[in-house]
XYZ file of C-alpha atoms in Angstrom:
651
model
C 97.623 0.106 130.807
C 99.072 3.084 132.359
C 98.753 5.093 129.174
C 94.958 3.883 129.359
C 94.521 5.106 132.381
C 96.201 8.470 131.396
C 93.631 9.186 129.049
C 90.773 8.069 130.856
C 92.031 10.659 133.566
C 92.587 13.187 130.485
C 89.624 13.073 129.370
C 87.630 13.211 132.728
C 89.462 16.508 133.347
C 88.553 17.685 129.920
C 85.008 17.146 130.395
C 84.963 19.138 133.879
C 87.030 21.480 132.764
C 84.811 21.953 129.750
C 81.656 22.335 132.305
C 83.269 24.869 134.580
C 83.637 26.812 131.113
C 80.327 26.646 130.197
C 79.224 27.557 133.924
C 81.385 30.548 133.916
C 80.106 31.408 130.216
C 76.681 31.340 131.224
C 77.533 33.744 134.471
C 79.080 36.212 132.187
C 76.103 36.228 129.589
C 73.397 36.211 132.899
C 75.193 39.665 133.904
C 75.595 40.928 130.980
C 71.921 40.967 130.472
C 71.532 42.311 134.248
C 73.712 44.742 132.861
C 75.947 43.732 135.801
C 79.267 45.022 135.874
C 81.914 42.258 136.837
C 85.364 42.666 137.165
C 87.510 40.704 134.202
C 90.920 39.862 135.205
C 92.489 39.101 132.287
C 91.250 42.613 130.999
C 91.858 41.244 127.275
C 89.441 43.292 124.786
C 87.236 40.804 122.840
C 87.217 40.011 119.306
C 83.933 42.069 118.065
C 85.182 44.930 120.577
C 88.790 44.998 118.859
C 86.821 45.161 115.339
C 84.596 48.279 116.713
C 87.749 49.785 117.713
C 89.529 48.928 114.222
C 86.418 50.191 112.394
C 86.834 54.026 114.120
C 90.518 54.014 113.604
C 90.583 53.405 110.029
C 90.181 55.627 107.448
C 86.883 57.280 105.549
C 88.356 55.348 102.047
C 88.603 52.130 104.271
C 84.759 52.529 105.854
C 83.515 53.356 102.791
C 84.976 49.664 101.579
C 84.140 47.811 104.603
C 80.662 49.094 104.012
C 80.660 47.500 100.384
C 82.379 44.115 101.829
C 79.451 43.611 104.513
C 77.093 44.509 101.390
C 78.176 42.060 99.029
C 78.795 39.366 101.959
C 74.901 39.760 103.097
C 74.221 39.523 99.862
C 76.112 36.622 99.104
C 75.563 34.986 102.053
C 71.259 35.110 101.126
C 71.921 34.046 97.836
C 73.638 30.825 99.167
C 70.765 30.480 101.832
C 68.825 29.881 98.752
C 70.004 26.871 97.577
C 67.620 24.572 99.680
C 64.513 25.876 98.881
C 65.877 26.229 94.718
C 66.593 22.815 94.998
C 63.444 22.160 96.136
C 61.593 23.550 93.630
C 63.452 22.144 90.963
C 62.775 18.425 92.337
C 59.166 18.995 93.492
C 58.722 20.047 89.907
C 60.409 16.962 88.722
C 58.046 13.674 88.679
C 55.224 15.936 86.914
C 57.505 16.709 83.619
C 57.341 12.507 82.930
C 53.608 12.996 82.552
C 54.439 14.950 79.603
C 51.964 17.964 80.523
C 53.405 21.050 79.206
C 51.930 22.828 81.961
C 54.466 20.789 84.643
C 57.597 21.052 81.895
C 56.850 24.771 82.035
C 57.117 25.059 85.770
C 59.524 22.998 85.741
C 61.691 25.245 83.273
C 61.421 28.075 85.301
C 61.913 26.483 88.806
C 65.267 24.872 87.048
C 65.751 28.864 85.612
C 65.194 30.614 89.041
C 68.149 27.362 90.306
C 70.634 28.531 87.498
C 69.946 32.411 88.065
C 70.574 31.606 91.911
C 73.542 30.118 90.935
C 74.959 32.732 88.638
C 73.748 35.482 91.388
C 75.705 33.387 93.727
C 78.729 33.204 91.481
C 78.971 36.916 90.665
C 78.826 37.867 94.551
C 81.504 35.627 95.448
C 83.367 37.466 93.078
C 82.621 41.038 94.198
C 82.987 39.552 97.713
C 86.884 38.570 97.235
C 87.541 42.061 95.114
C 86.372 43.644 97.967
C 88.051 41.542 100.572
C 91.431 42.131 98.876
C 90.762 45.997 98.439
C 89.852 45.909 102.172
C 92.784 44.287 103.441
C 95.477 46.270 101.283
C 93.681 49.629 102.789
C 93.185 48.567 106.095
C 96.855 47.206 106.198
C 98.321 50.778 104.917
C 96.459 52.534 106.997
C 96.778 50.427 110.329
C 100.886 50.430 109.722
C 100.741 54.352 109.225
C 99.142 54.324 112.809
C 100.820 51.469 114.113
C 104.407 53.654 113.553
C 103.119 56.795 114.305
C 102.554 54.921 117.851
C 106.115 53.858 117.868
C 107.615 57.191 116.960
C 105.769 58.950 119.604
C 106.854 56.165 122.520
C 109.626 57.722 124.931
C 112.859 57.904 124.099
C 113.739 55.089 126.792
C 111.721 52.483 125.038
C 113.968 52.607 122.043
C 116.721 51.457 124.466
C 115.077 48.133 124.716
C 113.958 47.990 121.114
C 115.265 47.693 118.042
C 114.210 48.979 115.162
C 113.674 45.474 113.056
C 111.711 43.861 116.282
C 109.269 47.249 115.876
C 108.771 46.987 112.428
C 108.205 43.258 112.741
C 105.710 43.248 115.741
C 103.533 46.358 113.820
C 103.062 43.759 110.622
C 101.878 41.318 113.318
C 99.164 43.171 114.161
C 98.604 44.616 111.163
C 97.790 40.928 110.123
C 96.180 39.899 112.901
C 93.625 43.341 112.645
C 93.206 42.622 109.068
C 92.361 39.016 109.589
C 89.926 39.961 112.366
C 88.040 41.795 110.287
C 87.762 39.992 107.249
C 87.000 36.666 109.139
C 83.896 38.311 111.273
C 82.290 39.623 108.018
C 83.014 35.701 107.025
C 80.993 34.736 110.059
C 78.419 36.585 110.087
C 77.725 35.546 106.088
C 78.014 31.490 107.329
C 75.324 32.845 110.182
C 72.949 33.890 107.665
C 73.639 30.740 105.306
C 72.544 29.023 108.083
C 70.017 30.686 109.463
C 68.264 30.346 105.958
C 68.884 26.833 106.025
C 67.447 26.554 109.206
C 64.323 28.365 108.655
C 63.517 26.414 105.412
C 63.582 23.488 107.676
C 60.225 24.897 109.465
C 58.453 23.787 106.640
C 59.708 19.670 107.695
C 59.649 19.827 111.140
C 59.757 22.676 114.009
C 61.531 19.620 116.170
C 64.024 19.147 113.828
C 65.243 22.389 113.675
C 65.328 22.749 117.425
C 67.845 19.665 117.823
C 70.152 20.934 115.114
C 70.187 24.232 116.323
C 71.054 22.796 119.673
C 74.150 20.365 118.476
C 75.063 23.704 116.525
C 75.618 25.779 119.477
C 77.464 22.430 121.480
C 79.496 22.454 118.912
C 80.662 26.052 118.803
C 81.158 25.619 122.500
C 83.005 22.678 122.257
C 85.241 24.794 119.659
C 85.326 28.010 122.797
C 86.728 25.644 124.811
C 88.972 23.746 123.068
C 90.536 27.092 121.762
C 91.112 28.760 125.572
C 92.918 25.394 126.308
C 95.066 26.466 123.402
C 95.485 29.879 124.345
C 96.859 28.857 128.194
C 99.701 26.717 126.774
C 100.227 29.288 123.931
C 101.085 31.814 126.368
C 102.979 29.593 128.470
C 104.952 28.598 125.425
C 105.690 31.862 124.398
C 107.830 32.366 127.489
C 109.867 29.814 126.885
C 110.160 31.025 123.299
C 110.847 34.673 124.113
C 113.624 33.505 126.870
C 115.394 31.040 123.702
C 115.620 33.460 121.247
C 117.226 36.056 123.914
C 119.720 33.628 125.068
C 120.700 32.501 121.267
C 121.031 37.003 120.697
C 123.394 36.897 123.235
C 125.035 33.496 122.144
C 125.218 35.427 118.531
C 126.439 38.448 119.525
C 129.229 37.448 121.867
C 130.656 35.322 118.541
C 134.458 36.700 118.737
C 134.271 35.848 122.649
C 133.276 32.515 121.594
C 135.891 31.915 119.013
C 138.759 33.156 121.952
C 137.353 30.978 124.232
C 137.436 27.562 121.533
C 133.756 27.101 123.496
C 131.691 26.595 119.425
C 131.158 22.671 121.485
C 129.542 23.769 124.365
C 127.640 26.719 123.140
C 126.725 24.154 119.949
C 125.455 22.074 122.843
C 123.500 24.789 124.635
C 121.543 26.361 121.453
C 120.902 22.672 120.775
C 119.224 22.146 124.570
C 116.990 25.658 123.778
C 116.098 24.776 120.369
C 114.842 21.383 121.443
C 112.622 22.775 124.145
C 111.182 25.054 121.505
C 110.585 22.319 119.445
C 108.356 20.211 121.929
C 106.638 23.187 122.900
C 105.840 23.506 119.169
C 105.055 19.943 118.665
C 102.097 20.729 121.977
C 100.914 23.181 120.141
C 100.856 21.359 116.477
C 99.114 18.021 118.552
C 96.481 20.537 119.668
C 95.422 22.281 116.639
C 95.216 18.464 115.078
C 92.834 17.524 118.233
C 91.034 20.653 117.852
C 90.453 19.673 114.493
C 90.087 16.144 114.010
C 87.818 16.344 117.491
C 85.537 19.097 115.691
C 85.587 17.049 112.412
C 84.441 13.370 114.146
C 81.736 15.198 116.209
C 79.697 17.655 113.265
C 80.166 14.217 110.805
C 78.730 11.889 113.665
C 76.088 13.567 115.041
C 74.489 15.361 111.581
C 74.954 12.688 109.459
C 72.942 10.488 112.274
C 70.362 12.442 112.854
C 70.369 13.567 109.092
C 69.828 9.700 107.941
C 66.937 9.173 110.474
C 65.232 12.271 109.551
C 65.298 12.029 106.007
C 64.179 8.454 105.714
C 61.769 8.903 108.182
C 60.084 11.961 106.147
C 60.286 10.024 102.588
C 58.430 6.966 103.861
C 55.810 8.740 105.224
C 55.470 11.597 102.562
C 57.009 10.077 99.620
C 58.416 13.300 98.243
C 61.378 14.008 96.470
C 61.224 17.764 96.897
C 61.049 17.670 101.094
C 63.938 15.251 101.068
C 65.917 17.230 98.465
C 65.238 20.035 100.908
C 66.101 18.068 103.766
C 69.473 16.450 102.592
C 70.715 20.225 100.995
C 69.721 22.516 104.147
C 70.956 19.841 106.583
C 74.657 19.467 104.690
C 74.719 23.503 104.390
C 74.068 23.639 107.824
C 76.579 20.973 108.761
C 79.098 23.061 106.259
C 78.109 26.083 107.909
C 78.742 25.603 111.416
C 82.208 23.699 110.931
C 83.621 26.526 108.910
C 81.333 28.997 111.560
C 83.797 26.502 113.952
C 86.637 27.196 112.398
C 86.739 30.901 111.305
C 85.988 31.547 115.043
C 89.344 29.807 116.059
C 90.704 31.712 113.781
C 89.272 34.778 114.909
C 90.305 34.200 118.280
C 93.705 33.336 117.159
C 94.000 36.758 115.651
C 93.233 38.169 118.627
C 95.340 36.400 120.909
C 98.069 37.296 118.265
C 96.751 40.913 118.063
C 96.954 41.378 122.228
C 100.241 39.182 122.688
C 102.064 41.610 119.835
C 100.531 44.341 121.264
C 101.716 43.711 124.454
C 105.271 43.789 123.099
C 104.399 47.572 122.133
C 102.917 48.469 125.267
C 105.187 50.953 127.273
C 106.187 49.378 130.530
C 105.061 51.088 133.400
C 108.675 51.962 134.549
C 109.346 53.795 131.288
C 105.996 56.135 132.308
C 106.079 59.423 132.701
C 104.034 62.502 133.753
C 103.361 65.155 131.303
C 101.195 68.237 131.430
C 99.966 70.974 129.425
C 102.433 73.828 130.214
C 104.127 75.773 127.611
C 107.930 77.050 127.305
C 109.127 80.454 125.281
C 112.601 81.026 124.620
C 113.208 83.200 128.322
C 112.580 79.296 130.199
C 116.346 78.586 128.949
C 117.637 78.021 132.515
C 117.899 74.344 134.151
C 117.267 73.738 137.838
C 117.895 70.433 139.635
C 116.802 70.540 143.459
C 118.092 66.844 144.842
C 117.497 64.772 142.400
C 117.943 61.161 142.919
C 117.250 58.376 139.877
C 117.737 55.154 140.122
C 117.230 53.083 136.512
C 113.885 51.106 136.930
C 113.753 47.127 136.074
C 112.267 46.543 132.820
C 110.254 43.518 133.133
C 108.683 40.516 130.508
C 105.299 41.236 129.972
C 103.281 37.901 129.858
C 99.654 38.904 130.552
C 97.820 42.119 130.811
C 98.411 43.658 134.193
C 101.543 42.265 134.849
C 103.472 45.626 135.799
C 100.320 46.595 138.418
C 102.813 46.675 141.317
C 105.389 49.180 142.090
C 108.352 50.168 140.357
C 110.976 47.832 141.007
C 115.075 50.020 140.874
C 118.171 49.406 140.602
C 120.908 51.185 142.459
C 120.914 55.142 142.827
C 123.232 56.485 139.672
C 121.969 60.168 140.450
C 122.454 60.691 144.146
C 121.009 63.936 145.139
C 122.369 66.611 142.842
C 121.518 70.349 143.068
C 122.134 73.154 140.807
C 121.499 75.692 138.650
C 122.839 76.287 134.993
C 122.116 79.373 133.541
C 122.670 80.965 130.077
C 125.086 82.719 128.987
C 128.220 80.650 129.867
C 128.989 77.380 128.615
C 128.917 74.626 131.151
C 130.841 71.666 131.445
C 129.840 68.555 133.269
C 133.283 66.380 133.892
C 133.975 63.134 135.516
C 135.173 60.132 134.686
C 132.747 57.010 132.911
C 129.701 55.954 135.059
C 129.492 58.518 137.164
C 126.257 59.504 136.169
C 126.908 62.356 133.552
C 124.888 60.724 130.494
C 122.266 59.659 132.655
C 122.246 63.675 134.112
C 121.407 64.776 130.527
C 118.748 62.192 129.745
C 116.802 63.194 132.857
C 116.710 66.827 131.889
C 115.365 65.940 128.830
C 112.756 63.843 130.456
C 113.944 60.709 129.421
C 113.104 58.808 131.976
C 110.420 59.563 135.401
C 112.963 60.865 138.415
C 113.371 58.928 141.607
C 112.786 62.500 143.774
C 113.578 65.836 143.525
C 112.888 68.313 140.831
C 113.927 69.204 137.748
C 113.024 72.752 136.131
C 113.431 74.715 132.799
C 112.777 78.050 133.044
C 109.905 77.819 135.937
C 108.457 75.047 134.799
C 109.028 71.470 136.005
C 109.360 69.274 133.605
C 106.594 66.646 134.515
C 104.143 69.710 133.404
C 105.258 69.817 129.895
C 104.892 66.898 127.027
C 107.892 65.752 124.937
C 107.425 67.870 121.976
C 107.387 70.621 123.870
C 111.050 70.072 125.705
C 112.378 68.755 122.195
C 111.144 72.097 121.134
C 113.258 73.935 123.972
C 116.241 71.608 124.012
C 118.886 70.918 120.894
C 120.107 68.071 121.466
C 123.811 66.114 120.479
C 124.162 62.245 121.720
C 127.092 59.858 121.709
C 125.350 57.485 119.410
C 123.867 59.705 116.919
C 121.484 59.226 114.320
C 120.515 59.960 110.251
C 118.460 58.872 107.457
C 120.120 56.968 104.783
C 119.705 60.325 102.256
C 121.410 63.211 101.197
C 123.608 65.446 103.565
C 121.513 68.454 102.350
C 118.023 66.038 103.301
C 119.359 64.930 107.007
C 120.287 68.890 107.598
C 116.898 70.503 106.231
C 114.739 67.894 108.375
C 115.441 69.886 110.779
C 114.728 73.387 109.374
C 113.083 72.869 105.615
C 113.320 76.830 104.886
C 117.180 76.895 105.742
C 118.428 79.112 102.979
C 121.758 78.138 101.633
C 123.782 80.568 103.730
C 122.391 79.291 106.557
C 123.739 75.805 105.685
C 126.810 77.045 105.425
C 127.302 78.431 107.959
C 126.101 76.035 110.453
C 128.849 73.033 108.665
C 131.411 75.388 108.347
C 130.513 76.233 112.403
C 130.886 72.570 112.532
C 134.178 72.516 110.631
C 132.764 70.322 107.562
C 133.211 72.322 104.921
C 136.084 71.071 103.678
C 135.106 67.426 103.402
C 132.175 68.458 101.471
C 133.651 69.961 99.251
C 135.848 66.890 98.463
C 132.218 65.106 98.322
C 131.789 65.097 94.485
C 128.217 65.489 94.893
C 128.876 67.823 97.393
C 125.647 68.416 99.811
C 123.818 65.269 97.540
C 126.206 62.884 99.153
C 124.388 60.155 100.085
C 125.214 59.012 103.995
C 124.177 55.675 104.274
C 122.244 54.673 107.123
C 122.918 56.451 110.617
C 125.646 58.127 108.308
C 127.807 55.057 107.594
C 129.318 56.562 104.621
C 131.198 59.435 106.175
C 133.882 58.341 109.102
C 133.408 59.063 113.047
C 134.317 62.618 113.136
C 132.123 63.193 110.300
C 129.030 61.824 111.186
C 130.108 64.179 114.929
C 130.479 66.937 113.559
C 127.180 66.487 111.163
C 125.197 66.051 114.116
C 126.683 69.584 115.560
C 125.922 71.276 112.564
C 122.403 70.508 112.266
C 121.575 71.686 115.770
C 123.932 74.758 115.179
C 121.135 75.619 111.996
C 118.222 75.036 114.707
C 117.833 77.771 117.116
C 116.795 76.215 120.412
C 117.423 77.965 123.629
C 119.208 74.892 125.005
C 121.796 73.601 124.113
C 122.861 69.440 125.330
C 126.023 68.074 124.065
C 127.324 64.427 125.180
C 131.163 63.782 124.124
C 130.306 65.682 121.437
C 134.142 66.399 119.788
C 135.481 62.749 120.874
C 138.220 62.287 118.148
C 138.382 65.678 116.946
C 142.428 67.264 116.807
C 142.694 70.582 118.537
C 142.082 72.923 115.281
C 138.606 71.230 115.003
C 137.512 71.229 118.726
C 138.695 75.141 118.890
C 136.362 75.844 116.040
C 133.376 74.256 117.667
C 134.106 75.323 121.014
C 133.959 79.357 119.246
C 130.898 78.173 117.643
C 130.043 77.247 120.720
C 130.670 80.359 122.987
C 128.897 82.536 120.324
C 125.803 80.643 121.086
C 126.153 80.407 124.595
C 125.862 85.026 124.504
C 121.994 84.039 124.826
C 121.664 80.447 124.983
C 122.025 78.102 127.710
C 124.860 75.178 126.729
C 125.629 72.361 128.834
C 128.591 70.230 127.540
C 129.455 66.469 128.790
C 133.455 65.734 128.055
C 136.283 64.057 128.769
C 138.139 66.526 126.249
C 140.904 68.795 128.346
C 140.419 71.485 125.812
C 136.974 71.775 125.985
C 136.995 71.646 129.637
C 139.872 73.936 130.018
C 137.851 76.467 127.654
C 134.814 76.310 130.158
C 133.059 78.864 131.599
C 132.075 76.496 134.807
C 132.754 73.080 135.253
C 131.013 70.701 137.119
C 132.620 66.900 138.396
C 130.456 64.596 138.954
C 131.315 61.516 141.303
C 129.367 58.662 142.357
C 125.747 60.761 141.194
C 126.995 63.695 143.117
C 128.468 67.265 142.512
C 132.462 66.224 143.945
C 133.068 70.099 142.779
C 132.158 73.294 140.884
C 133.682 76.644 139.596
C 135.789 77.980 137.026
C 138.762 75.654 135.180
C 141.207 77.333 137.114
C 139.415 77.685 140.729
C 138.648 73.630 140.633
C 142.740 72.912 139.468
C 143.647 72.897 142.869
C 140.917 71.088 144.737
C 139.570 68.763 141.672
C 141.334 65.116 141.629
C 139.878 65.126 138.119
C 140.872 68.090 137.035
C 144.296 66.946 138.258
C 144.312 63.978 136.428
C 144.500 65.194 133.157
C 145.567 69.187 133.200
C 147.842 71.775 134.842
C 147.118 75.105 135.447
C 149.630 76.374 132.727
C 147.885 73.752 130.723
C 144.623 75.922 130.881
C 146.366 78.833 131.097
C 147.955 77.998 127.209
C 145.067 76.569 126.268
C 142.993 79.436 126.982
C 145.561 82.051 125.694
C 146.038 79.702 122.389
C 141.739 79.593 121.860
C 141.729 83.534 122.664
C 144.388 84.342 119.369
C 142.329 81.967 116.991
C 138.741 83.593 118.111
């Protein structure tokens, strides 16, 4: 009884909700045509507007075959439309060929010819029709991936921090699927529309009635199909929460393996993947159960109500007429059009379904509003090679899930303040070190003078220009830049330093490794400068892949000059080369080291601590001995004193 009652109660709500649907579907069409504009708060584009936008975006090769695909689909779809009215023919022609006339076996040869050329036509188009499907869908995929990572490269450099490269690559084929689906499936529409629509016009010829009540279950039953596929949608998107929040908690489970093991806790994190995975699992079973009801629902209505009103129809007619041709007309346009509309049905859940697959994947490429930044047109030349901070404060912004469209309208939600104020200016000419110990703010300095990220206040200038008035390529253009975690493509040494300048001669390689003291470990390479690296450079050791990353901005000549810990593990000998490398570039350059090294520091033209986001001191190596706890911590002043005398005999 009570699980009676719950489906009583189910199905009441169903059928209000279904009316409230249709009531707000009929408001949106009304203004449309009153060419009303209404506010839409889920903002999410709609399936024929996403193919528009496809259509512009792909390329002239790709139009030119989407042009032949909606061709041969037409075409197909009229020579299908045919088959009523061929059939027709053939069995109107029928009861005269037992007479024996020659006349009516003549007719009815070429009524039964025009049937088999309809069906060869038919046959030959559905061929053409899948060639150019497949054609369609390998250019529209190569070209929508092409644009679909040109998007990702161009993102800021702070969205990578909460990407990965795989996730990327795997979200792009997404919607490369979901675009290429969209398309093909509305050109697979629109041909079922016309199969119909034939069908239903040869119909007028029966009975104008007739065609109005099928035309009308038609369009219930495409509603029914609307609805049924936005109940789908609100528990898909609820579901893919809970997903999203599983698979994040099993990374972390994955990655903290070796904790695991130390802790003996395999039992109770077996225990806790189990209790995620089973809530994914029910949440997949709801949304298996609906695509069944959508289904079976769909398939019980278009079989009840055609066949009925098919079977009174038909009989109805042959009593009263007594010919074979109307009801062979009849009982082919009425299945085609029962055919039609549940695969119209269908296709359009799919089409929908690529959508919603399209606009939840995009949303996983969307930039977050707290990784925005303002950019502007300004230019730089190679005098703007001076950096100016005037109290700047940064705080790191929360990144948060992005569920539905709009969800990041509000403010900027921050953290704590890592940059607290800082002013200065660093000019060219001298080499600069910023000191301190870990998390102070020193990394996060650097990324905001590149622009990484939008400041919290204050002001950040290169040259006279502040940086919110110039786009990325235009600071990466100004700005040389060498991170802790550094990066390379899994080619040649001579390929990962020559993507950076292609017309480097050969003395300008060598110069810039043996600037970067590599010289000697290529030449142990026996391929020499055709080593190949691996990926990020995991053939070559630490220091190698270090020093690889100094030489290539050494053979780039960029006015500034950003290095973060950029000698960690280097021996004396090899941080005294780079740091003479180094001063040569600073005669007209402006470089701005981040270390913990004492030798690099001691070497310094200025050095600046930075504690708690704040400038704790500033001055020479020897001025800041005294007065710097840091400074204290790890040198002497006949420490710099040897140091500097030691550096000035080997330059």
């Amino acid at each position: 009884m009570p699980h009676t009652k719950s489906s009583k109660l189910n199905s009441k709500n169903n059928f209000i909700g279904f009316l409230k649907f249709e009531k707000e579907r009929i408001i949106k069409l009304y203004n449309f045509l009153k060419r009303i504009n209404v506010k839409d708060d889920d903002k999410e584009i709609s399936s024929f507007s996403l193919v528009i936008k496809s259509y512009k975006e792909i390329s002239p090769q790709c139009k030119s075959i989407f042009h032949k695909y909606i061709l041969t689909s037409f075409l197909s779809g009229v020579a299908e439309g045919l088959i009523p009215v061929a059939s027709m023919l053939v069995y109107n022609a029928l009861p005269a060929v037992a007479t024996g006339s020659k006349s009516a076996i003549l007719i009815f040869i070429l009524c039964y010819s025009i049937r088999k050329l309809r069906d060869f036509l038919g046959e030959f188009l559905l061929a053409k029709l899948f060639y150019n499907q497949q054609k369609l869908n390998e250019a529209v995929l190569s070209t929508n991936l092409a644009s679909n990572y040109i998007n990702i490269v161009n993102k800021p450099r702070a969205f990578f921090t909460i990407n990965n490269p795989a996730t990327l690559s795997s979200i792009s084929s997404r919607l490369n699927t979901a675009i290429s689906n969209i398309l093909r499936d509305i050109i697979a529409v629109t041909r079922e529309f016309i199969i119909a629509f034939m069908a239903l016009f040869s119909l007028f010829f029966i009975s104008a009635k007739f065609v109005v009540l099928f035309t009308f279950i038609s369009i219930l039953y495409i509603e029914i199909s609307s609805y049924m596929q936005k109940i789908k949608r609100v528990v898909m998107q609820k579901n893919q929460i809970i997903k999203s929040h599983t698979d994040k908690q099993n990374r972390d489970t994955l990655q903290n393996s070796p904790l695991i093991q130390d802790a003996l806790s395999q039992n109770k994190e077996y225990k806790n993947i189990l209790s995620r995975n089973n809530k994914v699992f029910k949440v997949l079973i709801k949304e298996f159960n609906l695509k069944i009801m959508n289904e079976s629902t769909l398939r019980i209505i278009s079989d009840l109500l055609f066949s009925s009103i098919v079977c009174v129809f038909a009989i109805r007619d042959i009593i009263e007429t007594g010919d074979i041709g109307r009801f062979s007309l009849i009982a082919t346009a009425t299945n085609s059009i029962r055919m039609r509309f549940r695969s119209y049905a269908y296709t359009y859940i799919n089409i929908l379904e690529a959508r919603n697959n399209y606009l939840d994947a995009s949303k996983l490429l969307h930039t977050p509003l707290a990784l925005e930044r303002k950019t502007g047109p300004q230019k730089l030349t190679t005098k703007d090679n001076t950096i100016t901070l005037k109290d700047v404060r940064f705080s790191y912004p929360k990144i948060k899930d992005i569920t539905t469209f709009g969800a990041e309208k509000e403010d900027v939600e921050r953290g704590n303040d890592v940059i607290k104020g800082i002013s200065t200016t660093i000019n060219s000419g001298k080499i600069t070190v910023i000191a301190g110990t870990s998390g102070e703010g020193k990394t996060t300095l650097m990324s905001l003078i590149r622009h990484d990220y939008e400041l919290t206040s204050g002001l950040i200038k290169l040259g006279n220009k502040d940086l919110t008035t110039l786009k990325d390529e235009e600071i990466n253009k100004q700005i040389a830049f060498v991170d802790q975690n550094v990066h390379f493509f899994d080619q040649t040494l001579l390929y990962n330093l020559k993507y950076f300048k292609e017309n480097a001669s050969i003395e300008e390689l060598n110069k810039a490794l043996d600037s970067a003291g590599l010289t000697e470990d290529i030449s142990n390479f026996k391929e020499g400068l055709f080593h190949r690296i691996g990926q990020d450079g995991r053939a070559l050791s630490g220091g190698q892949r270090q020093r690889l990353a100094l030489a290539r901005i050494f053979l780039i000549n960029r006015p500034i000059m950003i290095l973060d810990e950029p000698t960690t593990g280097l021996d004396q000998v090899l941080s005294f080369k780079i740091m003479k490398t180094l001063k040569e570039k600073a005669k007209n350059k402006t470089v701005l080291l981040v270390t913990h090294n004492p030798t690099e520091i001691a070497l310094a033209d200025r050095v600046i601590v930075i504690k708690d986001g704040q400038i704790e001191s500033d001055g020479t190596p020897l001025d800041l001995i005294e007065t710097s706890p840091f400074l204290k911590s790890s040198l002497t002043k006949q420490d710099i004193i040897s140091k500097q005398k030691l550096f000035s005999k080997i330059a």
